[in-house]
Amino acid sequence: MFAVLQLGCGAHSFKRNDLKNSIDLRAKLEMAIFRIKELINEEQKFIQITTAVRKYLATSIRDLMQHGARCFPRRNGSSNTHIHAWEIILEYYHLKNGEKFNSTPARKLSQSFNLDIAGASPTSNKHNMLCTIGNIISTHTPYKRSYDSHFKAFVCAALNSNKLVSWMSLIFQCSQIIKLHYYPWSYVVKTGFQDSLKSLDTLTSYKFDLPVDLAVRQFQNIKDVFT
């Protein structure tokens, strides 16, 4: 058991610190939500709101999603590491055949020209989310952006679409993800993320226009100069 705990992966058992940690993480999320509301109500500058969302809200959601997450096998043969919140989202994307959905000719044309094409426009929360995940993969992955950058882009896009709670609910309703990637004592399993979703829902009444491409904008600008 000592060796397993030293490696950080394996049959991890519940400890009292795990409960305290989840409580602390919930408190961080509440503070992040309060801060964003405060900035919006004070009509603070756009950049301050963007920073608060990316630096505090997104990371608080990430940490709660990763609480009690199992280890993830790495293809390159390196030692297993705990799964990242963005990898949970990618898992949902693959389970729901997101690549197939986004690879249809109509969807590709719609994405290329930013058009809504009859019969191709997303008509459900799931399709909206699959489109958004696909867009983030196409813009962030080629520039080798970190999982954190991908995840922050997802949170920003979800807030812009007023779909953060709806999309996250879909992820946590996916039993395959819960069974495969979370320990029984994890925050996600114990709560279903419901209390956090209720808190996040208080942001629904606010209108966001956050940059989704912030982590790749400089690379895209350089590319535009030489094309």
Coordinates of N, CA and C in Angstrom, one line a residue:
M1 N 0.8 -1.2 0.0 CA 0.0 0.0 0.0 C 0.9 1.3 0.0
F2 N 2.0 1.2 0.7 CA 2.8 2.4 0.8 C 3.4 2.7 -0.6
A3 N 3.8 1.7 -1.3 CA 4.3 1.9 -2.7 C 3.2 2.5 -3.6
V4 N 2.0 2.1 -3.4 CA 0.9 2.6 -4.3 C 0.7 4.0 -4.0
L5 N 0.7 4.4 -2.7 CA 0.5 5.8 -2.4 C 1.6 6.7 -2.8
Q6 N 2.8 6.2 -2.7 CA 4.0 6.9 -3.2 C 3.9 7.2 -4.7
L7 N 3.4 6.3 -5.4 CA 3.3 6.5 -6.9 C 2.2 7.5 -7.2
G8 N 1.2 7.6 -6.3 CA 0.1 8.5 -6.6 C -1.0 7.9 -7.4
C9 N -0.9 6.6 -7.7 CA -2.0 6.0 -8.5 C -2.2 4.6 -7.9
G10 N -3.3 4.0 -8.2 CA -3.6 2.7 -7.7 C -4.9 2.7 -6.9
A11 N -5.0 1.7 -6.0 CA -6.2 1.5 -5.2 C -6.2 2.5 -4.1
H12 N -6.5 3.7 -4.4 CA -6.5 4.8 -3.5 C -7.7 4.7 -2.6
S13 N -7.5 4.7 -1.3 CA -8.6 4.6 -0.3 C -9.0 6.0 0.2
F14 N -10.2 6.1 0.7 CA -10.7 7.4 1.3 C -9.9 7.8 2.5
K15 N -9.6 9.1 2.6 CA -8.9 9.6 3.8 C -9.7 10.9 4.2
R16 N -9.6 11.2 5.5 CA -10.4 12.4 6.0 C -9.9 13.7 5.2
N17 N -8.7 13.7 4.8 CA -8.2 14.9 4.1 C -8.9 15.0 2.8
D18 N -9.4 13.9 2.2 CA -10.1 14.0 0.9 C -11.4 14.8 1.1
L19 N -12.1 14.5 2.2 CA -13.4 15.3 2.5 C -13.1 16.7 2.7
K20 N -12.1 17.0 3.5 CA -11.7 18.4 3.8 C -11.3 19.1 2.5
N21 N -10.6 18.4 1.6 CA -10.2 19.0 0.4 C -11.3 19.3 -0.5
S22 N -12.3 18.5 -0.6 CA -13.5 18.8 -1.4 C -14.3 20.0 -0.9
I23 N -14.3 20.1 0.4 CA -15.0 21.3 1.0 C -14.3 22.6 0.7
D24 N -12.9 22.5 0.8 CA -12.1 23.7 0.4 C -12.3 24.0 -1.0
L25 N -12.4 23.0 -1.9 CA -12.6 23.3 -3.3 C -13.9 23.9 -3.6
R26 N -14.9 23.5 -2.9 CA -16.3 24.1 -3.1 C -16.3 25.5 -2.6
A27 N -15.5 25.8 -1.6 CA -15.5 27.2 -1.1 C -14.8 28.1 -2.1
K28 N -13.7 27.5 -2.8 CA -13.1 28.3 -3.8 C -14.0 28.6 -5.0
L29 N -14.8 27.6 -5.3 CA -15.8 27.8 -6.4 C -16.8 28.9 -6.1
E30 N -17.3 28.9 -4.8 CA -18.2 29.9 -4.4 C -17.6 31.3 -4.4
M31 N -16.3 31.4 -4.0 CA -15.7 32.7 -4.0 C -15.4 33.2 -5.5
A32 N -15.1 32.3 -6.4 CA -14.9 32.6 -7.8 C -16.2 33.2 -8.4
I33 N -17.4 32.5 -8.1 CA -18.7 32.9 -8.6 C -19.0 34.3 -8.1
F34 N -18.8 34.5 -6.8 CA -19.1 35.8 -6.1 C -18.3 36.9 -6.7
R35 N -17.0 36.6 -7.0 CA -16.1 37.6 -7.6 C -16.6 38.0 -9.0
I36 N -17.0 37.1 -9.8 CA -17.4 37.4 -11.1 C -18.7 38.2 -11.1
K37 N -19.6 37.9 -10.3 CA -20.8 38.7 -10.1 C -20.5 40.1 -9.7
E38 N -19.6 40.2 -8.8 CA -19.2 41.5 -8.2 C -18.6 42.3 -9.4
L39 N -17.7 41.7 -10.2 CA -17.1 42.5 -11.3 C -18.1 42.9 -12.3
I40 N -19.1 42.0 -12.6 CA -20.1 42.4 -13.6 C -21.0 43.5 -13.1
N41 N -21.4 43.4 -11.8 CA -22.3 44.4 -11.3 C -21.6 45.7 -11.1
E42 N -20.3 45.7 -10.9 CA -19.5 47.0 -10.9 C -19.2 47.5 -12.2
E43 N -19.6 46.8 -13.3 CA -19.3 47.2 -14.7 C -17.8 47.3 -14.9
Q44 N -17.1 46.3 -14.3 CA -15.6 46.4 -14.5 C -15.2 46.1 -15.9
K45 N -14.0 46.3 -16.2 CA -13.5 46.1 -17.6 C -13.5 44.7 -18.0
F46 N -13.7 44.5 -19.3 CA -13.8 43.2 -19.9 C -12.7 42.3 -19.5
I47 N -11.5 42.8 -19.5 CA -10.3 42.0 -19.2 C -10.3 41.5 -17.8
Q48 N -10.8 42.2 -16.9 CA -10.9 41.7 -15.5 C -11.9 40.6 -15.3
I49 N -13.0 40.7 -16.0 CA -13.9 39.6 -16.0 C -13.4 38.3 -16.6
T50 N -12.7 38.5 -17.8 CA -12.1 37.4 -18.5 C -11.0 36.7 -17.6
T51 N -10.2 37.5 -16.9 CA -9.2 37.0 -16.0 C -9.8 36.2 -14.9
A52 N -10.9 36.7 -14.3 CA -11.6 36.1 -13.2 C -12.2 34.7 -13.6
V53 N -12.7 34.7 -14.8 CA -13.3 33.4 -15.3 C -12.2 32.4 -15.5
R54 N -11.2 32.8 -16.2 CA -10.1 31.8 -16.6 C -9.3 31.4 -15.4
K55 N -8.9 32.4 -14.6 CA -7.9 32.1 -13.5 C -8.6 31.5 -12.3
Y56 N -9.8 31.9 -12.0 CA -10.5 31.4 -10.8 C -11.7 30.5 -11.0
L57 N -12.6 30.9 -11.8 CA -13.8 30.0 -12.0 C -13.4 28.7 -12.7
A58 N -12.7 28.8 -13.8 CA -12.4 27.6 -14.6 C -11.5 26.6 -13.8
T59 N -10.6 27.2 -13.1 CA -9.7 26.3 -12.3 C -10.4 25.7 -11.1
S60 N -11.4 26.4 -10.5 CA -12.2 25.8 -9.4 C -13.0 24.7 -9.9
I61 N -13.6 24.8 -11.1 CA -14.4 23.7 -11.7 C -13.5 22.6 -12.0
R62 N -12.4 22.9 -12.6 CA -11.4 21.8 -12.9 C -11.0 21.0 -11.7
D63 N -10.7 21.7 -10.6 CA -10.2 21.0 -9.4 C -11.3 20.1 -8.8
L64 N -12.5 20.5 -8.9 CA -13.6 19.7 -8.4 C -13.9 18.5 -9.3
M65 N -13.8 18.7 -10.6 CA -13.9 17.6 -11.5 C -12.8 16.6 -11.3
Q66 N -11.6 17.0 -10.9 CA -10.5 16.1 -10.7 C -10.4 15.5 -9.3
H67 N -11.2 16.0 -8.4 CA -11.2 15.4 -7.1 C -11.7 13.9 -7.1
G68 N -10.8 13.1 -6.6 CA -11.1 11.6 -6.6 C -11.2 11.0 -8.0
A69 N -10.5 11.6 -8.9 CA -10.4 11.0 -10.3 C -9.4 9.9 -10.3
R70 N -9.6 8.9 -11.0 CA -8.7 7.8 -11.1 C -7.5 8.2 -12.0
C71 N -6.5 7.3 -12.1 CA -5.3 7.5 -12.9 C -5.7 7.2 -14.4
F72 N -5.0 7.8 -15.3 CA -5.3 7.7 -16.7 C -4.0 7.0 -17.4
P73 N -4.2 5.9 -18.1 CA -3.1 5.3 -18.7 C -2.6 6.1 -19.9
R74 N -1.3 6.3 -19.9 CA -0.7 7.1 -21.0 C -0.2 6.3 -22.1
R75 N -0.4 6.7 -23.3 CA 0.0 5.9 -24.5 C 1.5 5.8 -24.7
N76 N 2.2 6.8 -24.3 CA 3.6 6.8 -24.5 C 4.4 5.9 -23.6
G77 N 3.7 5.2 -22.7 CA 4.4 4.2 -21.8 C 4.9 4.8 -20.5
S78 N 4.7 6.1 -20.4 CA 5.1 6.8 -19.1 C 4.2 6.4 -18.0
S79 N 4.6 6.7 -16.8 CA 3.8 6.3 -15.6 C 2.4 7.0 -15.7
N80 N 1.4 6.3 -15.2 CA 0.0 6.8 -15.2 C -0.1 8.1 -14.3
T81 N -0.9 9.0 -14.7 CA -1.1 10.2 -14.0 C -2.6 10.4 -13.8
H82 N -3.0 11.2 -12.8 CA -4.4 11.5 -12.6 C -5.0 12.2 -13.8
I83 N -6.2 11.9 -14.1 CA -6.9 12.4 -15.3 C -7.2 13.9 -15.2
H84 N -7.1 14.6 -16.2 CA -7.3 16.1 -16.3 C -8.8 16.3 -16.6
A85 N -9.4 17.4 -16.1 CA -10.8 17.7 -16.4 C -11.1 17.7 -17.9
W86 N -10.1 18.2 -18.7 CA -10.3 18.3 -20.2 C -10.4 16.9 -20.8
E87 N -9.6 15.9 -20.2 CA -9.7 14.6 -20.7 C -11.1 13.9 -20.4
I88 N -11.7 14.4 -19.3 CA -13.1 13.9 -19.0 C -14.0 14.4 -20.1
I89 N -13.8 15.6 -20.5 CA -14.6 16.2 -21.6 C -14.4 15.5 -22.9
L90 N -13.1 15.2 -23.2 CA -12.7 14.5 -24.4 C -13.4 13.1 -24.4
E91 N -13.4 12.4 -23.2 CA -14.0 11.1 -23.1 C -15.5 11.2 -23.5
Y92 N -16.2 12.2 -23.0 CA -17.6 12.3 -23.4 C -17.7 12.5 -24.9
Y93 N -16.8 13.4 -25.4 CA -16.8 13.6 -26.9 C -16.7 12.4 -27.7
H94 N -15.8 11.5 -27.2 CA -15.5 10.3 -28.0 C -16.7 9.3 -27.8
L95 N -17.2 9.2 -26.6 CA -18.3 8.3 -26.3 C -19.6 8.6 -27.1
K96 N -19.7 9.9 -27.3 CA -20.9 10.4 -28.0 C -20.6 10.6 -29.5
N97 N -19.5 10.0 -30.0 CA -19.2 10.1 -31.4 C -19.1 11.5 -31.9
G98 N -18.4 12.4 -31.1 CA -18.3 13.8 -31.5 C -17.5 14.0 -32.8
E99 N -16.5 13.2 -33.0 CA -15.7 13.3 -34.3 C -16.6 13.0 -35.5
K100 N -17.4 12.0 -35.4 CA -18.3 11.6 -36.5 C -19.3 12.7 -36.8
F101 N -19.8 13.2 -35.7 CA -20.8 14.3 -35.8 C -20.3 15.5 -36.5
N102 N -19.0 15.9 -36.1 CA -18.4 17.1 -36.7 C -17.8 16.9 -38.0
S103 N -17.7 15.6 -38.5 CA -17.0 15.4 -39.7 C -17.9 15.3 -40.9
T104 N -19.2 15.4 -40.7 CA -20.1 15.4 -41.8 C -19.9 16.6 -42.7
P105 N -20.0 16.5 -44.0 CA -19.8 17.6 -44.9 C -20.5 18.9 -44.6
A106 N -21.8 18.8 -44.2 CA -22.5 19.9 -43.8 C -22.0 20.6 -42.6
R107 N -21.5 19.8 -41.6 CA -20.9 20.4 -40.4 C -19.6 21.1 -40.7
K108 N -18.8 20.5 -41.5 CA -17.5 21.1 -41.9 C -17.7 22.4 -42.6
L109 N -18.7 22.5 -43.5 CA -19.0 23.7 -44.2 C -19.5 24.8 -43.3
S110 N -20.3 24.4 -42.4 CA -20.8 25.3 -41.4 C -19.7 25.9 -40.5
Q111 N -18.8 25.0 -40.1 CA -17.7 25.5 -39.2 C -16.7 26.4 -40.0
S112 N -16.5 26.0 -41.3 CA -15.5 26.8 -42.1 C -16.0 28.2 -42.3
F113 N -17.3 28.4 -42.6 CA -17.8 29.7 -42.9 C -18.7 30.3 -41.8
N114 N -18.7 29.6 -40.7 CA -19.4 30.1 -39.5 C -20.9 30.3 -39.9
L115 N -21.5 29.3 -40.5 CA -22.8 29.4 -41.0 C -23.7 28.4 -40.3
D116 N -25.0 28.7 -40.3 CA -26.0 27.7 -39.8 C -26.7 27.2 -41.1
I117 N -26.4 25.9 -41.3 CA -26.9 25.3 -42.5 C -28.1 24.4 -42.2
A118 N -29.2 24.5 -43.0 CA -30.4 23.7 -42.7 C -30.0 22.2 -42.6
G119 N -30.5 21.7 -41.5 CA -30.3 20.3 -41.2 C -29.0 20.0 -40.5
A120 N -28.1 21.0 -40.4 CA -26.8 20.8 -39.8 C -26.6 21.6 -38.5
S121 N -27.4 22.6 -38.3 CA -27.3 23.4 -37.1 C -27.6 22.6 -35.9
P122 N -26.8 22.7 -34.8 CA -27.1 21.9 -33.6 C -28.5 22.3 -33.0
T123 N -29.2 21.3 -32.7 CA -30.6 21.5 -32.1 C -30.7 21.0 -30.7
S124 N -29.7 20.6 -30.1 CA -29.8 20.1 -28.7 C -28.5 20.5 -27.9
N125 N -28.6 20.5 -26.6 CA -27.5 20.8 -25.8 C -26.3 19.9 -26.1
K126 N -26.6 18.6 -26.4 CA -25.5 17.7 -26.7 C -24.8 18.1 -28.0
H127 N -25.5 18.4 -29.0 CA -24.9 18.7 -30.3 C -24.2 20.1 -30.2
N128 N -24.7 21.0 -29.4 CA -24.0 22.3 -29.2 C -22.7 22.0 -28.5
M129 N -22.7 21.1 -27.5 CA -21.5 20.9 -26.8 C -20.5 20.1 -27.7
L130 N -20.9 19.2 -28.5 CA -20.0 18.4 -29.4 C -19.4 19.4 -30.4
C131 N -20.2 20.3 -30.9 CA -19.6 21.3 -31.8 C -18.5 22.2 -31.2
T132 N -18.8 22.6 -30.0 CA -17.9 23.5 -29.2 C -16.6 22.7 -28.9
I133 N -16.7 21.5 -28.5 CA -15.5 20.7 -28.2 C -14.7 20.5 -29.4
G134 N -15.4 20.2 -30.5 CA -14.7 20.0 -31.8 C -13.9 21.2 -32.2
N135 N -14.6 22.4 -32.1 CA -14.0 23.7 -32.4 C -12.7 23.9 -31.6
I136 N -12.8 23.7 -30.3 CA -11.7 23.9 -29.4 C -10.5 23.0 -29.8
I137 N -10.8 21.7 -30.1 CA -9.8 20.8 -30.5 C -9.1 21.3 -31.8
S138 N -9.9 21.8 -32.7 CA -9.3 22.2 -34.0 C -8.5 23.5 -33.9
T139 N -8.8 24.3 -32.9 CA -8.1 25.6 -32.7 C -6.9 25.5 -31.8
H140 N -7.0 24.7 -30.7 CA -6.0 24.6 -29.7 C -5.0 23.5 -29.8
T141 N -5.5 22.3 -30.3 CA -4.6 21.2 -30.3 C -3.4 21.3 -31.3
P142 N -3.7 21.9 -32.5 CA -2.5 22.1 -33.5 C -1.4 22.9 -32.9
Y143 N -1.7 23.8 -32.0 CA -0.7 24.7 -31.4 C -0.1 24.1 -30.1
K144 N -0.5 22.9 -29.8 CA 0.0 22.1 -28.6 C -0.3 22.9 -27.3
R145 N -1.5 23.5 -27.3 CA -1.9 24.2 -26.0 C -2.1 23.1 -24.9
S146 N -2.0 23.6 -23.7 CA -2.1 22.6 -22.5 C -3.6 22.3 -22.3
Y147 N -3.8 21.2 -21.6 CA -5.2 20.8 -21.2 C -5.9 21.9 -20.5
D148 N -5.1 22.6 -19.6 CA -5.7 23.8 -18.9 C -6.3 24.8 -19.9
S149 N -5.5 25.1 -21.0 CA -5.9 26.1 -22.0 C -7.2 25.6 -22.7
H150 N -7.2 24.3 -23.0 CA -8.4 23.7 -23.7 C -9.6 23.8 -22.7
F151 N -9.4 23.5 -21.5 CA -10.5 23.5 -20.5 C -11.0 24.9 -20.3
K152 N -10.1 25.9 -20.2 CA -10.6 27.3 -20.0 C -11.4 27.8 -21.2
A153 N -10.9 27.4 -22.4 CA -11.7 27.8 -23.6 C -13.1 27.2 -23.5
F154 N -13.2 25.9 -23.0 CA -14.5 25.3 -22.9 C -15.4 26.0 -22.0
V155 N -14.9 26.4 -20.8 CA -15.7 27.1 -19.8 C -16.2 28.5 -20.4
C156 N -15.3 29.2 -21.1 CA -15.6 30.5 -21.7 C -16.7 30.3 -22.7
A157 N -16.5 29.3 -23.6 CA -17.5 29.1 -24.6 C -18.9 28.7 -24.0
A158 N -18.9 27.9 -23.0 CA -20.1 27.5 -22.3 C -20.8 28.7 -21.7
L159 N -20.1 29.5 -21.1 CA -20.7 30.7 -20.5 C -21.3 31.6 -21.6
N160 N -20.5 31.8 -22.7 CA -21.0 32.6 -23.8 C -22.3 32.1 -24.3
S161 N -22.4 30.8 -24.4 CA -23.6 30.1 -24.9 C -24.8 30.0 -23.9
N162 N -24.4 30.4 -22.6 CA -25.4 30.2 -21.5 C -25.7 28.7 -21.3
K163 N -24.7 27.9 -21.5 CA -24.9 26.4 -21.5 C -24.0 25.7 -20.5
L164 N -23.3 26.4 -19.6 CA -22.3 25.8 -18.7 C -23.0 24.7 -17.9
V165 N -24.1 25.0 -17.2 CA -24.7 24.0 -16.4 C -25.3 22.9 -17.2
S166 N -25.9 23.2 -18.3 CA -26.5 22.1 -19.1 C -25.5 21.2 -19.7
W167 N -24.4 21.7 -20.1 CA -23.3 20.8 -20.7 C -22.7 20.0 -19.6
M168 N -22.4 20.6 -18.5 CA -21.7 19.8 -17.4 C -22.7 18.8 -16.9
S169 N -23.9 19.1 -16.8 CA -24.9 18.1 -16.4 C -24.9 16.8 -17.3
L170 N -24.8 17.1 -18.6 CA -24.7 15.9 -19.5 C -23.5 15.1 -19.3
I171 N -22.4 15.7 -18.9 CA -21.1 14.9 -18.7 C -21.3 14.1 -17.4
F172 N -21.9 14.6 -16.4 CA -22.0 13.9 -15.1 C -23.2 12.9 -15.1
Q173 N -24.0 13.0 -16.1 CA -25.1 12.0 -16.2 C -24.6 10.8 -17.0
C174 N -23.4 10.9 -17.5 CA -22.8 9.8 -18.3 C -22.2 8.7 -17.4
S175 N -23.0 7.6 -17.2 CA -22.6 6.6 -16.2 C -21.2 6.0 -16.6
Q176 N -20.9 5.8 -17.8 CA -19.6 5.2 -18.2 C -18.5 6.0 -17.7
I177 N -18.6 7.3 -17.8 CA -17.5 8.2 -17.4 C -17.3 8.1 -15.9
I178 N -18.4 8.1 -15.1 CA -18.4 8.0 -13.7 C -17.8 6.7 -13.2
K179 N -18.2 5.6 -13.8 CA -17.7 4.3 -13.4 C -16.2 4.1 -13.7
L180 N -15.8 4.6 -14.9 CA -14.4 4.4 -15.3 C -13.4 5.3 -14.7
H181 N -13.8 6.5 -14.4 CA -12.8 7.5 -14.0 C -12.9 8.1 -12.6
Y182 N -13.8 7.6 -11.8 CA -13.9 8.2 -10.4 C -14.0 7.2 -9.4
Y183 N -13.3 7.4 -8.2 CA -13.4 6.6 -7.1 C -14.8 6.8 -6.4
P184 N -15.3 5.9 -5.6 CA -16.6 6.0 -5.0 C -16.6 7.2 -4.0
W185 N -15.5 7.6 -3.4 CA -15.5 8.7 -2.5 C -15.3 10.1 -3.1
S186 N -15.2 10.1 -4.4 CA -14.9 11.4 -5.1 C -16.0 12.3 -5.0
Y187 N -15.7 13.6 -5.2 CA -16.8 14.6 -5.1 C -17.9 14.4 -6.1
V188 N -17.5 14.0 -7.4 CA -18.5 13.8 -8.4 C -19.4 12.7 -8.1
V189 N -18.9 11.5 -7.6 CA -19.8 10.4 -7.2 C -20.6 10.7 -6.0
K190 N -20.1 11.4 -5.0 CA -20.8 11.6 -3.8 C -21.9 12.7 -4.0
T191 N -21.7 13.6 -4.9 CA -22.7 14.7 -5.0 C -23.3 14.8 -6.3
G192 N -22.8 14.1 -7.3 CA -23.3 14.3 -8.7 C -23.0 15.6 -9.3
F193 N -22.2 16.4 -8.5 CA -21.8 17.8 -8.9 C -23.0 18.7 -8.8
Q194 N -24.1 18.2 -8.2 CA -25.3 19.0 -8.2 C -25.2 20.3 -7.4
D195 N -24.6 20.3 -6.2 CA -24.5 21.6 -5.5 C -23.7 22.6 -6.2
S196 N -22.7 22.2 -6.9 CA -21.8 23.1 -7.7 C -22.6 23.7 -8.9
L197 N -23.4 22.8 -9.5 CA -24.2 23.2 -10.7 C -25.2 24.2 -10.3
K198 N -25.8 24.0 -9.1 CA -26.8 24.9 -8.6 C -26.2 26.3 -8.4
S199 N -25.0 26.3 -7.8 CA -24.3 27.6 -7.7 C -23.9 28.2 -9.0
L200 N -23.4 27.4 -9.9 CA -23.1 27.9 -11.3 C -24.3 28.5 -12.0
D201 N -25.4 27.9 -11.7 CA -26.6 28.3 -12.4 C -27.0 29.8 -12.1
T202 N -26.5 30.3 -11.0 CA -26.7 31.7 -10.7 C -26.0 32.7 -11.6
L203 N -25.1 32.1 -12.5 CA -24.5 33.0 -13.5 C -25.3 33.0 -14.8
T204 N -26.3 32.2 -14.8 CA -27.1 32.1 -16.1 C -27.8 33.4 -16.5
S205 N -28.1 34.2 -15.5 CA -28.8 35.4 -15.8 C -27.9 36.5 -16.4
Y206 N -26.6 36.2 -16.4 CA -25.6 37.2 -16.9 C -25.2 36.9 -18.4
K207 N -25.0 37.9 -19.1 CA -24.6 37.7 -20.5 C -23.0 37.8 -20.6
F208 N -22.4 36.8 -21.2 CA -20.9 36.8 -21.3 C -20.5 36.9 -22.8
D209 N -19.4 37.5 -23.0 CA -18.8 37.6 -24.3 C -17.3 37.4 -24.2
L210 N -16.9 36.2 -23.7 CA -15.5 35.9 -23.4 C -14.7 35.4 -24.6
P211 N -13.5 35.7 -24.7 CA -12.7 35.2 -25.8 C -12.4 33.7 -25.6
V212 N -12.7 32.9 -26.5 CA -12.5 31.5 -26.5 C -11.1 31.1 -27.0
D213 N -10.6 32.0 -27.8 CA -9.3 31.7 -28.5 C -8.1 32.4 -27.9
L214 N -8.3 32.8 -26.6 CA -7.2 33.6 -26.0 C -5.9 33.0 -26.0
A215 N -5.8 31.6 -25.8 CA -4.6 30.9 -25.7 C -3.9 30.7 -27.0
V216 N -4.6 30.9 -28.1 CA -4.1 30.6 -29.4 C -4.1 31.8 -30.3
R217 N -4.6 32.9 -29.9 CA -4.7 34.1 -30.7 C -3.4 34.6 -31.3
Q218 N -2.4 34.6 -30.4 CA -1.1 35.1 -30.9 C -0.5 34.2 -32.0
F219 N -0.8 32.9 -31.9 CA -0.3 32.0 -33.0 C -1.1 32.2 -34.3
Q220 N -2.4 32.4 -34.1 CA -3.2 32.6 -35.3 C -2.9 33.9 -36.0
N221 N -2.5 34.9 -35.2 CA -2.1 36.2 -35.8 C -0.8 36.1 -36.6
I222 N 0.1 35.3 -36.0 CA 1.4 35.1 -36.7 C 1.1 34.3 -38.0
K223 N 0.3 33.3 -37.9 CA -0.1 32.5 -39.1 C -0.7 33.4 -40.2
D224 N -1.6 34.3 -39.8 CA -2.3 35.2 -40.8 C -1.3 36.1 -41.5
V225 N -0.2 36.5 -40.8 CA 0.8 37.4 -41.4 C 1.5 36.7 -42.6
F226 N 1.7 35.4 -42.4 CA 2.5 34.7 -43.4 C 1.6 33.9 -44.4
T227 N 0.3 34.1 -44.4 CA -0.5 33.4 -45.4 C -1.3 34.4 -46.2

